[in-house]
C-alpha positions as semicolon CSV with decimal commas, in nm:
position;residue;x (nm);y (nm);z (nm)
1;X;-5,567;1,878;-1,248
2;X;-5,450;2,164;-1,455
3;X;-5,255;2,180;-1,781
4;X;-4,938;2,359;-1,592
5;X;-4,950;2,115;-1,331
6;X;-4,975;1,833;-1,539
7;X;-4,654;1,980;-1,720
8;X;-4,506;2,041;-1,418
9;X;-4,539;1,724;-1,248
10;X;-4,422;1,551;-1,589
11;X;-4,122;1,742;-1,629
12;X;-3,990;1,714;-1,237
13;X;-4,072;1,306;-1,251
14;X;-3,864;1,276;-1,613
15;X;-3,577;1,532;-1,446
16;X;-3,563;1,324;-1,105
17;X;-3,550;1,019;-1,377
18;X;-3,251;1,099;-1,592
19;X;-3,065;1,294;-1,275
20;X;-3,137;1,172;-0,937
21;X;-2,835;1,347;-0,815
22;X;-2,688;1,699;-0,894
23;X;-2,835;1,915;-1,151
24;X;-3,128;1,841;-1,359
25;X;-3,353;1,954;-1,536
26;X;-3,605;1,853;-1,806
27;X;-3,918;1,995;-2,034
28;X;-4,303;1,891;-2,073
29;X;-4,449;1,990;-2,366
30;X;-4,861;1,898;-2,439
31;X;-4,987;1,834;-2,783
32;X;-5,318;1,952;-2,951
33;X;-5,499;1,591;-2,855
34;X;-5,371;1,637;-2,506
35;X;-5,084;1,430;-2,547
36;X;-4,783;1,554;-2,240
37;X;-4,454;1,474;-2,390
38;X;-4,083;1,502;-2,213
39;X;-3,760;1,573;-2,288
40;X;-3,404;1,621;-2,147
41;X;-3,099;1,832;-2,290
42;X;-2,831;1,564;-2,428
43;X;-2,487;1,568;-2,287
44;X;-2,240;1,689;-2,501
45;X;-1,872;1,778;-2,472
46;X;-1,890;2,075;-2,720
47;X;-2,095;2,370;-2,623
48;X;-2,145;2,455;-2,965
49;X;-2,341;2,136;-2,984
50;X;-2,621;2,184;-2,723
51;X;-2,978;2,166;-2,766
52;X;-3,241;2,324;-2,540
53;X;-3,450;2,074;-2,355
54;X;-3,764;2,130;-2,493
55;X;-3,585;2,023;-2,816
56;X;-3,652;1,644;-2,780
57;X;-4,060;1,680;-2,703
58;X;-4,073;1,938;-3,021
59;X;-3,922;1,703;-3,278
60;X;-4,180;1,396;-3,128
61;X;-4,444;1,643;-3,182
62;X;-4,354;1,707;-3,529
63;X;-4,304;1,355;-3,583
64;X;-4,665;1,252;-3,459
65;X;-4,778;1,570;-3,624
66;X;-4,929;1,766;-3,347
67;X;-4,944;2,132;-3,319
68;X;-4,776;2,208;-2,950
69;X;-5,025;2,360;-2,735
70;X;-4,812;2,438;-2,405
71;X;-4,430;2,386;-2,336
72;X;-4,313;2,437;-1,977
73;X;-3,891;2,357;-1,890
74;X;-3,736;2,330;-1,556
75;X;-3,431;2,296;-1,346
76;X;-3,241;2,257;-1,050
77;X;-2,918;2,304;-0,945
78;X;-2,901;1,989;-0,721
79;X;-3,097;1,672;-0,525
80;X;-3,116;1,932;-0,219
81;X;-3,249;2,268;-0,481
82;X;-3,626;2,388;-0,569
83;X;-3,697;2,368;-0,999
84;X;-3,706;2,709;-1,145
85;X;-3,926;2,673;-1,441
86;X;-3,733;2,885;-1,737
87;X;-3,842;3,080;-1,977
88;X;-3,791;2,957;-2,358
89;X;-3,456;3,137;-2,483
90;X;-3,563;3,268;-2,839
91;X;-3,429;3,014;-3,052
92;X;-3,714;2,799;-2,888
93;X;-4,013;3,090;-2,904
94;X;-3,910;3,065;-3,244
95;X;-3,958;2,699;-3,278
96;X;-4,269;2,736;-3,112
């Protein structure tokens, strides 16, 4: 199996995980020794707060200290939707 499908499947079975019902969505990130990581954008009741969902997998990353080799996030608008995979906003090409 591929790296993007790896990613893929990763990120849709931690989404499905942490929302089985209405939205969801989630990120897969792999690491240099081939490590997939996920991660899910916390709740929070100030907008000003948010964090992307990639956010979560980069910080592990950093604290294994692996380079991130691919990042893929995801979403859906409900149980019933496709994902969309999204494209990193530039606060997280930046990160990257």
């Amino acid at each position: 199996m591929n790296i993007a499908k790896k990613l893929y499947e990763a990120a849709v079975n931690q989404a499905i995980a942490r929302y089985p019902s209405g939205w969801s969505g989630s990120a897969a990130i792999r690491t240099e020794s081939g490590k997939i990581l996920t991660s899910i954008a916390p709740e929070v009741k100030n907008a000003a707060l948010s964090l992307c969902m990639e956010v979560g997998a980069y910080l592990e990353a950093n604290r294994i200290n692996e380079a991130v080799t691919h990042s893929l996030c995801l979403s859906r608008e409900n149980e019933n939707s496709e994902f969309i995979i999204l494209s990193p906003c530039g606060i997280c090409q930046e990160r990257l």
